[in-house]
Coordinates of N, CA and C in Angstrom, one line a residue:
X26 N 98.6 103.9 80.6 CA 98.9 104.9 81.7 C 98.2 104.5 83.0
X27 N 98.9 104.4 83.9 CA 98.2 104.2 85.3 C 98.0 105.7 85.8
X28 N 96.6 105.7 86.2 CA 96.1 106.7 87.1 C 95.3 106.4 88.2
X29 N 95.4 105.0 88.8 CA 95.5 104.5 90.2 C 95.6 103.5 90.0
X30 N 96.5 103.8 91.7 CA 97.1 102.6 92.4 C 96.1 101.9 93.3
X31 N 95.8 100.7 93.4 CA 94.8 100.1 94.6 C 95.8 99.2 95.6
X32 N 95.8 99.3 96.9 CA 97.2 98.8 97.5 C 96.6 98.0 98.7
X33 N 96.7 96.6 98.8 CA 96.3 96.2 99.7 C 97.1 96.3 101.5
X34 N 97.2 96.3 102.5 CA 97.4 96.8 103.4 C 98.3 95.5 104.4
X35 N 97.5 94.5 104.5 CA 98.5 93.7 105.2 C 99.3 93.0 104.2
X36 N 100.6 93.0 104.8 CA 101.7 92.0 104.1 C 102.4 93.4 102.9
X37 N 101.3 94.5 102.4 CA 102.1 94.8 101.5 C 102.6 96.2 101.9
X38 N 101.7 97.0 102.6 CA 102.1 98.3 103.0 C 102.6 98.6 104.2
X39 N 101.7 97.0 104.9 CA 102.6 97.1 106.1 C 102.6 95.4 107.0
X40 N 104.5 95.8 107.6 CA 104.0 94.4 108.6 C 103.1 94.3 109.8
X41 N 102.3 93.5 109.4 CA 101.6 93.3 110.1 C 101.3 91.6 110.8
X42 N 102.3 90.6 110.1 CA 101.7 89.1 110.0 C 102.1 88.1 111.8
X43 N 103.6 89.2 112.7 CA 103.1 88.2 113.6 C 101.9 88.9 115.0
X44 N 101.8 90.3 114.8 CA 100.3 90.5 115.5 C 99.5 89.8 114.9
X45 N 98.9 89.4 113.7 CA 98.1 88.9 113.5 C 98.3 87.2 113.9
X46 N 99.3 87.0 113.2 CA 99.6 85.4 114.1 C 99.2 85.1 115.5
X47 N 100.1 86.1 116.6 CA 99.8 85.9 117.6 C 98.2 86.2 118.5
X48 N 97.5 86.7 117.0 CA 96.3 87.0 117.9 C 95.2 86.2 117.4
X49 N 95.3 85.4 116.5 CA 94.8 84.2 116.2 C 95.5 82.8 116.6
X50 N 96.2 82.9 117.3 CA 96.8 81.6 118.5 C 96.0 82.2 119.6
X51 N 96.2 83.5 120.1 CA 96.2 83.8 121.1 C 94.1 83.5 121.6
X52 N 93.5 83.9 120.4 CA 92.0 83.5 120.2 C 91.9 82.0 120.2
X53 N 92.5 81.0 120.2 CA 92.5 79.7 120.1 C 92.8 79.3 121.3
X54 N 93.3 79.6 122.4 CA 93.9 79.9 123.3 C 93.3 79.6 124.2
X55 N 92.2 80.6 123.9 CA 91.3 81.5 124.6 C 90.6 80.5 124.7
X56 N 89.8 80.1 123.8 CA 88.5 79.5 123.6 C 88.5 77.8 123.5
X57 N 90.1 77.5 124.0 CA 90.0 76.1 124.3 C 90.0 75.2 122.1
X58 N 90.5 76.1 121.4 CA 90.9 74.7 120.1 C 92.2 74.9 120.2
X59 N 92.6 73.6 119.2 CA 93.9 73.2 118.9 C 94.4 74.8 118.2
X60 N 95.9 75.2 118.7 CA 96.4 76.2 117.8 C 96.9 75.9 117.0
X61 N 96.4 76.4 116.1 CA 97.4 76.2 114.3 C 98.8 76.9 114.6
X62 N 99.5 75.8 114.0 CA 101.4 76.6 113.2 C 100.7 78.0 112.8
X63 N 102.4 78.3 113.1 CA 102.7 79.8 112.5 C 102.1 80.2 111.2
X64 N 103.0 78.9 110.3 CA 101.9 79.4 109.0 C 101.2 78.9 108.1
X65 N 99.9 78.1 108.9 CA 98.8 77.9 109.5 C 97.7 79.2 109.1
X66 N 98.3 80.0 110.4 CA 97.7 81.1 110.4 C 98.0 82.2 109.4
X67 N 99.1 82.6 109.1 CA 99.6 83.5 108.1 C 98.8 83.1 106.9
X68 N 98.8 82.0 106.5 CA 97.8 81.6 105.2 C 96.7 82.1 105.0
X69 N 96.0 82.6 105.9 CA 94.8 83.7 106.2 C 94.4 84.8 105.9
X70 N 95.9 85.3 106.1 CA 95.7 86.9 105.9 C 95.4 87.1 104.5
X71 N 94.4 88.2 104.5 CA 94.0 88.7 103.0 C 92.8 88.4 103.2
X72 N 92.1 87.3 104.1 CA 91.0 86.9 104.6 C 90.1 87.8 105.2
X73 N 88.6 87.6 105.3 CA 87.7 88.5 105.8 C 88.1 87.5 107.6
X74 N 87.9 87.6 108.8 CA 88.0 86.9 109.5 C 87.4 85.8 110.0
X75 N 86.1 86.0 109.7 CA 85.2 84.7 110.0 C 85.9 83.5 108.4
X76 N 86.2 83.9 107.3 CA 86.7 82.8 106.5 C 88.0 82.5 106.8
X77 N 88.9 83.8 107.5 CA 90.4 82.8 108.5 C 90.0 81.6 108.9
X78 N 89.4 81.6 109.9 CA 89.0 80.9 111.1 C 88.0 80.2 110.2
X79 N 87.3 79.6 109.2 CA 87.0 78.6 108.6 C 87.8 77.7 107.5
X80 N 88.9 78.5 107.5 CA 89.5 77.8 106.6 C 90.5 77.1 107.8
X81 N 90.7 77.5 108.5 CA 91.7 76.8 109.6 C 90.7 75.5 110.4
X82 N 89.7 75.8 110.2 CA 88.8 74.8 111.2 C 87.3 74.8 110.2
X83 N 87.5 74.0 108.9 CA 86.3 73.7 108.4 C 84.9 73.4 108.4
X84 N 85.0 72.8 109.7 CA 83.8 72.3 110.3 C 83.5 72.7 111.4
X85 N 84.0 74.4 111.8 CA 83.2 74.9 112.9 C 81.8 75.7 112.4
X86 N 80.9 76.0 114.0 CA 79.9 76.1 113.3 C 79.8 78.0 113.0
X87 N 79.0 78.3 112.7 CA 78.6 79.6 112.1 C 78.7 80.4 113.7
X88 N 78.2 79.6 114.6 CA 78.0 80.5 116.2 C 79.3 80.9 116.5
X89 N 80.3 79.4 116.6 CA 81.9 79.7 116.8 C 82.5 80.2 115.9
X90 N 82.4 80.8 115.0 CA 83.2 81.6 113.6 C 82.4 82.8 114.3
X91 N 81.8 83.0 114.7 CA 81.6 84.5 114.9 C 82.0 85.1 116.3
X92 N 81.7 84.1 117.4 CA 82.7 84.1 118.5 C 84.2 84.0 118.4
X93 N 84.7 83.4 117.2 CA 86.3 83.5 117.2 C 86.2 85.2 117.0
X94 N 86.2 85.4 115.7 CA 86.1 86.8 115.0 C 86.2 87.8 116.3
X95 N 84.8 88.1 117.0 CA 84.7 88.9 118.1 C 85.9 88.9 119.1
X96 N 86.6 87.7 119.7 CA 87.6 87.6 120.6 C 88.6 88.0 119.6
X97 N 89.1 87.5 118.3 CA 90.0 87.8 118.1 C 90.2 89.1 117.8
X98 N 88.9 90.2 117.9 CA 89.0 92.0 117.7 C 89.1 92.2 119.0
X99 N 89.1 91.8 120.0 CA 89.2 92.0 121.4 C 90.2 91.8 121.7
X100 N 90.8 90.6 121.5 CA 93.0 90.5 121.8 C 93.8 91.4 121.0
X101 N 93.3 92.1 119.8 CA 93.9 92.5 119.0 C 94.1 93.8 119.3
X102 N 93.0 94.7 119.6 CA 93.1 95.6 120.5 C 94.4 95.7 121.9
X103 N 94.3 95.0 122.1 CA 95.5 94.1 123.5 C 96.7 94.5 122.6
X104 N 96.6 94.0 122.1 CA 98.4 93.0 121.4 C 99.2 93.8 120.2
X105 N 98.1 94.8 119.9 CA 98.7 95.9 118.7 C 99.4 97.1 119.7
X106 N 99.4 97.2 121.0 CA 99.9 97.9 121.8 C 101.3 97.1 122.2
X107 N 101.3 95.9 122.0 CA 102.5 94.9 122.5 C 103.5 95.2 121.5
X108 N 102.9 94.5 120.4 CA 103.2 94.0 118.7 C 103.0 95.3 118.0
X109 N 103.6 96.3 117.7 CA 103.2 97.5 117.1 C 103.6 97.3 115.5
X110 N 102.9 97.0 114.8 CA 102.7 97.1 113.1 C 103.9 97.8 112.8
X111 N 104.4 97.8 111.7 CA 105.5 98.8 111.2 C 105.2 98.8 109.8
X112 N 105.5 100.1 108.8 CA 105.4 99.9 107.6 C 106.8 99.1 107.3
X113 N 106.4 98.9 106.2 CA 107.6 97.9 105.1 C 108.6 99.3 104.4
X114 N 109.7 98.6 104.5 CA 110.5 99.9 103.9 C 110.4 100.5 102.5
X115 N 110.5 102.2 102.5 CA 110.4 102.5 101.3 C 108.8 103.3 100.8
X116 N 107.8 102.2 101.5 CA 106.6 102.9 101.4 C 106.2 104.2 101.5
X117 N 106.4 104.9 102.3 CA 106.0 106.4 102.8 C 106.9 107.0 101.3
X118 N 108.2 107.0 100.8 CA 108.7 107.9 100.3 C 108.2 107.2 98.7
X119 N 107.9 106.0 98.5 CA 107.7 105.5 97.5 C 106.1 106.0 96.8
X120 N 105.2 105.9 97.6 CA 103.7 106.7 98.0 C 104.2 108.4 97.4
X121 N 104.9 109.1 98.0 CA 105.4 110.2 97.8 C 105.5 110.8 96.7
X122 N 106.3 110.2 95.7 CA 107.1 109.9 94.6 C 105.5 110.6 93.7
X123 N 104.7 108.9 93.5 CA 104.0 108.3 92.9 C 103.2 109.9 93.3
X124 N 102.7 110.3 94.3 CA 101.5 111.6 94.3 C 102.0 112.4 93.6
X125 N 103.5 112.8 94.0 CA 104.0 113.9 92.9 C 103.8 113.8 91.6
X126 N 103.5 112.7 91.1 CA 103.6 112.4 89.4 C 101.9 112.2 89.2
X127 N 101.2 112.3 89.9 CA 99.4 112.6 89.9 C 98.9 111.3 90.1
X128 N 99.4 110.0 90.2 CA 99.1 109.4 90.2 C 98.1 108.9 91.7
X129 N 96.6 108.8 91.4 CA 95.8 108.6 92.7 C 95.8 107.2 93.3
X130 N 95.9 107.2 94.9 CA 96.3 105.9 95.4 C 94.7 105.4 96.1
X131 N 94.7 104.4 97.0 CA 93.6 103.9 97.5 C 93.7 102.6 98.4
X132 N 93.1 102.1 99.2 CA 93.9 100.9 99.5 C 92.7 99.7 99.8
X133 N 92.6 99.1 99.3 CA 91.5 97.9 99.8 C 91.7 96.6 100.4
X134 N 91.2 96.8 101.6 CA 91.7 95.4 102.4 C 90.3 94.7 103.3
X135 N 90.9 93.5 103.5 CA 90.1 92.8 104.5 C 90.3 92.8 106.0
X136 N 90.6 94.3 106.6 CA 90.4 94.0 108.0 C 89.5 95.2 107.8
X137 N 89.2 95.0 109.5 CA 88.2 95.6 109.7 C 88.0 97.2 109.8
X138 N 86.7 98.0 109.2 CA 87.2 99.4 108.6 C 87.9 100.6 110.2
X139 N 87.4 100.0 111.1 CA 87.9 100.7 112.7 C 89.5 100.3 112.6
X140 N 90.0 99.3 112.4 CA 91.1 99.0 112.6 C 91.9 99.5 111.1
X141 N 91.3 100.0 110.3 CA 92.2 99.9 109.2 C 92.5 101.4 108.7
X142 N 91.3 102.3 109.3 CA 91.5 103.6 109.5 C 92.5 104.0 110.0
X143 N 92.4 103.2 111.6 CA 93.5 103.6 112.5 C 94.6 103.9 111.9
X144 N 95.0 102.1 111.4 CA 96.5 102.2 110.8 C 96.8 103.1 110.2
X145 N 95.8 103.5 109.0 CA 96.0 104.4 108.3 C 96.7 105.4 108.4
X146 N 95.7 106.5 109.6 CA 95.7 107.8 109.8 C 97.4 107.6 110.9
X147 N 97.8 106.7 112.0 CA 98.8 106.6 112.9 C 100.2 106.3 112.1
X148 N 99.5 105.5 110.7 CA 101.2 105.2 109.7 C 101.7 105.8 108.9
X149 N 100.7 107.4 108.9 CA 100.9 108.4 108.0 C 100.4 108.4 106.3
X150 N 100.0 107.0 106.6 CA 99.2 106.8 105.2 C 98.1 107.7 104.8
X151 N 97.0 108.0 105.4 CA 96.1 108.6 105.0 C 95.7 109.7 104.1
X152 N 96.9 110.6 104.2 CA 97.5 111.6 103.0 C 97.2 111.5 102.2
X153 N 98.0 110.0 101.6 CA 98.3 109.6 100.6 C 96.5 109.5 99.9
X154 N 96.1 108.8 100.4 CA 95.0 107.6 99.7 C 93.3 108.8 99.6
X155 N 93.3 108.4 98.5 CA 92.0 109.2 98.0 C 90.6 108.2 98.8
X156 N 90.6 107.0 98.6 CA 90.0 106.3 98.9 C 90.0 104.9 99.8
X157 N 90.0 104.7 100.7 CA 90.2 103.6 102.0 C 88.7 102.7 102.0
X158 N 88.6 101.3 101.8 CA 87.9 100.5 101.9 C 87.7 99.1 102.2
X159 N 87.1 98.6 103.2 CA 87.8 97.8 104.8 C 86.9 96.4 104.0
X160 N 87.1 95.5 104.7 CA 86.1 94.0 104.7 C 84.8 94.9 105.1
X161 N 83.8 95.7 105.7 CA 83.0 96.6 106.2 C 82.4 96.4 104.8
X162 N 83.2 97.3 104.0 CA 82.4 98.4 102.7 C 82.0 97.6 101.4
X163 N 82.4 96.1 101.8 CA 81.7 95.1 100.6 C 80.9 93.9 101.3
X164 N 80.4 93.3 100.4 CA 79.4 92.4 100.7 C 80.4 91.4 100.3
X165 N 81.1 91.1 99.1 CA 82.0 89.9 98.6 C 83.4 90.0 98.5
X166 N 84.1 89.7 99.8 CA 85.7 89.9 99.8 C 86.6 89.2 98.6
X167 N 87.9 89.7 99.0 CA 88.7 89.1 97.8 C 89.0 87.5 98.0
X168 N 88.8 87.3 97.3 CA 89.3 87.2 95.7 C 88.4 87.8 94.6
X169 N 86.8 87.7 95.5 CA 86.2 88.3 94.3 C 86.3 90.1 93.9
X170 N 86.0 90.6 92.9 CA 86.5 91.6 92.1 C 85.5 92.9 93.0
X171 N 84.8 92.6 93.7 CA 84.0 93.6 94.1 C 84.6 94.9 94.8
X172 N 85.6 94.4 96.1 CA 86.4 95.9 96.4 C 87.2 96.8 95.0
X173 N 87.6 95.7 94.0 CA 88.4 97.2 92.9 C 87.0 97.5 92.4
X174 N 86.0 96.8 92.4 CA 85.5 97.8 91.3 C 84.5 98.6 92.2
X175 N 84.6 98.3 93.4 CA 83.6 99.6 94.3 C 84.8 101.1 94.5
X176 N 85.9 100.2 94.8 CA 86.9 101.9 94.5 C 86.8 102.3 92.8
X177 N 86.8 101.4 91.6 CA 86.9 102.1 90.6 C 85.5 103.2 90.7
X178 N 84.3 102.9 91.2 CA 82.8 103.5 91.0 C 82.9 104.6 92.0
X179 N 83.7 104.9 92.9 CA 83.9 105.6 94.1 C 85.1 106.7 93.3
X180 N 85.7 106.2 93.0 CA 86.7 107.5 92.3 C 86.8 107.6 90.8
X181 N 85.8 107.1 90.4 CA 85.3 107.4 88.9 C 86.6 107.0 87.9
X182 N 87.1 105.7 87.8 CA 88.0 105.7 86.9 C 87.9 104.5 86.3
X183 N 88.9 103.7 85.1 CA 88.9 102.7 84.6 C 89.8 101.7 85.2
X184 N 89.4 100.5 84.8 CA 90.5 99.3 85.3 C 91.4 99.5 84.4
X185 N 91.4 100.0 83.5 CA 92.4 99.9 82.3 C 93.5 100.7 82.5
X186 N 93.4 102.0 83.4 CA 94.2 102.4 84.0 C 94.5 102.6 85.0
X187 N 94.3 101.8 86.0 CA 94.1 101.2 87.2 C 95.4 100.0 87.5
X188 N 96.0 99.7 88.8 CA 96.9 98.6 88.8 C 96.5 98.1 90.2
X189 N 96.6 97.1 90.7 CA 96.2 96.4 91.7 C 97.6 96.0 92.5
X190 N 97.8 96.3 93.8 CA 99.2 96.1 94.2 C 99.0 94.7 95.5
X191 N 99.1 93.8 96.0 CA 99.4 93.3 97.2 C 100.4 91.7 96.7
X192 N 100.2 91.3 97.9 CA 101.0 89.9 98.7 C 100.6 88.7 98.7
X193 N 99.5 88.6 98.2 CA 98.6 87.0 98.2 C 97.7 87.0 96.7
X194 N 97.8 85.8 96.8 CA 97.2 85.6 95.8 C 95.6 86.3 95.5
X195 N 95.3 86.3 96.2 CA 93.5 86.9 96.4 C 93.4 88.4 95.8
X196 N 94.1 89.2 95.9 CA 94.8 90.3 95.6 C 94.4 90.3 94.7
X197 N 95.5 89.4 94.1 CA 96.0 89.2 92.1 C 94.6 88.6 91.4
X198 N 94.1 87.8 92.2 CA 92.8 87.1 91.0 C 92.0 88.4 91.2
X199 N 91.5 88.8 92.6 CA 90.9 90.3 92.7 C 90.8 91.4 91.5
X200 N 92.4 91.8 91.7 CA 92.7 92.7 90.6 C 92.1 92.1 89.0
X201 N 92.6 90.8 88.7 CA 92.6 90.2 87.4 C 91.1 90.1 86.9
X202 N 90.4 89.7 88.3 CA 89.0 89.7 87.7 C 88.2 91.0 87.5
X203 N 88.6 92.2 87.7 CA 88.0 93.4 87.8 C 88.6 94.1 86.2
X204 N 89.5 93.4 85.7 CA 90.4 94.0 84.4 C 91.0 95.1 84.7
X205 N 92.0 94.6 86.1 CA 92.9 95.8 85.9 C 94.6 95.3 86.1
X206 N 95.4 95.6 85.6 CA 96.6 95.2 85.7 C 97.3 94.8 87.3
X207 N 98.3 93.7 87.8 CA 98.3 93.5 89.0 C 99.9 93.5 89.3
X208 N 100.6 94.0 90.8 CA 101.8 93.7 90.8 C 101.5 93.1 91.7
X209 N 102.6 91.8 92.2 CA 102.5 91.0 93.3 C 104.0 91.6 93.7
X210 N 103.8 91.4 95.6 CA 105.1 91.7 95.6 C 105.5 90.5 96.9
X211 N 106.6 90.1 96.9 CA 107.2 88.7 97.3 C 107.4 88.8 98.7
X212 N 107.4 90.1 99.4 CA 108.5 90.7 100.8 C 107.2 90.4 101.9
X213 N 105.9 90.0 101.6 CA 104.6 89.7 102.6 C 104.3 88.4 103.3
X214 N 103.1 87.9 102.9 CA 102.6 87.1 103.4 C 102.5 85.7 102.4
X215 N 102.2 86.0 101.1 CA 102.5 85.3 100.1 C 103.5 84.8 99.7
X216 N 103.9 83.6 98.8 CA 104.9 83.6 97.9 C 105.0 83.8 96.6
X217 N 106.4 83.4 95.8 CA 106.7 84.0 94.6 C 105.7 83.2 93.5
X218 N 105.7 82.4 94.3 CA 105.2 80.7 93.4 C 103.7 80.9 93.2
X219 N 102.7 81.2 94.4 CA 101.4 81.7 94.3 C 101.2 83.3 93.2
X220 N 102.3 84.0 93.3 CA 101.7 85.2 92.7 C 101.8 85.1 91.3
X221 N 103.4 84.3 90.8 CA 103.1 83.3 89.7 C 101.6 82.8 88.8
X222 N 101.5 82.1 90.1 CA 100.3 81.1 89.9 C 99.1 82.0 89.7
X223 N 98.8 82.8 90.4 CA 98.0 83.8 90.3 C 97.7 84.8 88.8
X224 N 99.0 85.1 88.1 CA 98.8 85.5 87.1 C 99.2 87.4 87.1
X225 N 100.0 87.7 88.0 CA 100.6 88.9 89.0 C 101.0 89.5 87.3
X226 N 101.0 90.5 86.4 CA 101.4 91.3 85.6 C 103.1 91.2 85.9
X227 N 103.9 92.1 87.5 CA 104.5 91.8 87.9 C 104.8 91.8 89.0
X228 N 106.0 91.3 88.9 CA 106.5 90.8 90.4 C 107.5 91.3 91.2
X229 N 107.4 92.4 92.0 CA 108.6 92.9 92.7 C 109.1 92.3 94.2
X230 N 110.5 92.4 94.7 CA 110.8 92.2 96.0 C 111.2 93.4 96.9
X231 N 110.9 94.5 96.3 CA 110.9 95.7 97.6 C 109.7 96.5 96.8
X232 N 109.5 97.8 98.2 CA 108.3 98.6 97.4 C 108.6 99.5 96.4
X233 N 110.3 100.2 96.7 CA 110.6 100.9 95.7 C 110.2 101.0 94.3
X234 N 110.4 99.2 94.2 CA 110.4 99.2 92.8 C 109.3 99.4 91.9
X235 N 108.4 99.8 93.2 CA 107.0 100.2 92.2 C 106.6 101.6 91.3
X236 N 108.2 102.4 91.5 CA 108.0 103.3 91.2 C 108.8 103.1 89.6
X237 N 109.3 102.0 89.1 CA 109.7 101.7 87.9 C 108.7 100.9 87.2
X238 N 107.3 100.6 87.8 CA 106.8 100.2 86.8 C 105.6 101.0 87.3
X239 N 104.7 102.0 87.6 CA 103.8 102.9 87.8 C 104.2 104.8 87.4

């Protein structure tokens, strides 16, 4: 029996991938490096920021990984006014559903907890979610298991009846390493082949269908 949902936020609850694209070119830009492809950058997301920006440029130093980061929360601010996020369809009434039937929701992600609030509370999400927990509120992002199981210790429940929901692989090993069941879903930033590979319980292509297997 599931009695929470854990829902990661970019790629799965909402679009978010070409503000983020364009504000990680647009930080590259900025600061005089080569700009990575489209998706280049999309490969990132699910990422804490400073490991975006090192996985795209390996061998920058610790000074510039933190100067990217900073500019790129400073264009983003800019360009979320341009690029305005949209939920993915289905979500709000799909969320709905799922409260009516008791089921508690939560969402853990790797942006930042200012920006993740925002979205929250402006996409009508916040209702929903018992528990909200940003790149901020852990010390070891995903992939490792530490955000599910700081929301499992935060809302007092089991992995066992717990399901882990997002779009990238990091997500699914996240969820898998915490022992809690995972859906991957295909319509984000990820593909079908990674969430596969990942080891996803299952695998849907809209959000609807989350309400057939929760």
């Amino acid at each position: 029996m599931t009695r929470l949902a854990i829902f990661d936020f970019d790629g799965t609850l909402a679009d978010t991938q070409r503000n983020i694209v364009v504000t990680f070119q647009d930080t590259m830009r900025k600061l005089g490096l080569p700009v990575a492809e489209t998706d280049v950058c999309a490969a990132t997301i699910g990422l804490p920021l400073s490991e975006g920006f090192l996985k795209i440029y390996p061998s920058m130093s610790p000074e510039l990984v933190e100067r990217c980061a900073e500019t790129y929360l400073e264009l983003f601010e800019v360009n979320k006014k341009i690029i305005k996020p949209q939920l993915f369809p289905y979500v709000l009434n799909s969320l709905s559903r799922l409260k009516e039937r008791g089921v508690r929701m939560s969402i853990a992600s790797s942006r930042n907890k200012t920006s993740l609030e925002e979205f929250a509370r402006d996409m009508e999400l916040a209702p929903f979610m018992d528990y909200i927990l940003s790149a901020d509120d852990v010390v070891k992002a995903k992939p490792n298991p530490e955000p599910v199981l700081k929301t499992l210790e935060a809302l007092n429940e089991s992995p066992e009846n717990t399901i882990v929901v997002g779009d990238m692989d990091v997500d699914i090993l996240m969820g898998n390493r915490a022992g809690c069941k995972t859906i991957g879903v295909t319509y984000g930033n990820g593909s079908k082949s990674e969430l596969e590979t990942s080891n996803a319980d299952f695998i849907i292509d809209s959000f609807n269908q989350i309400t057939d297997i929760i």
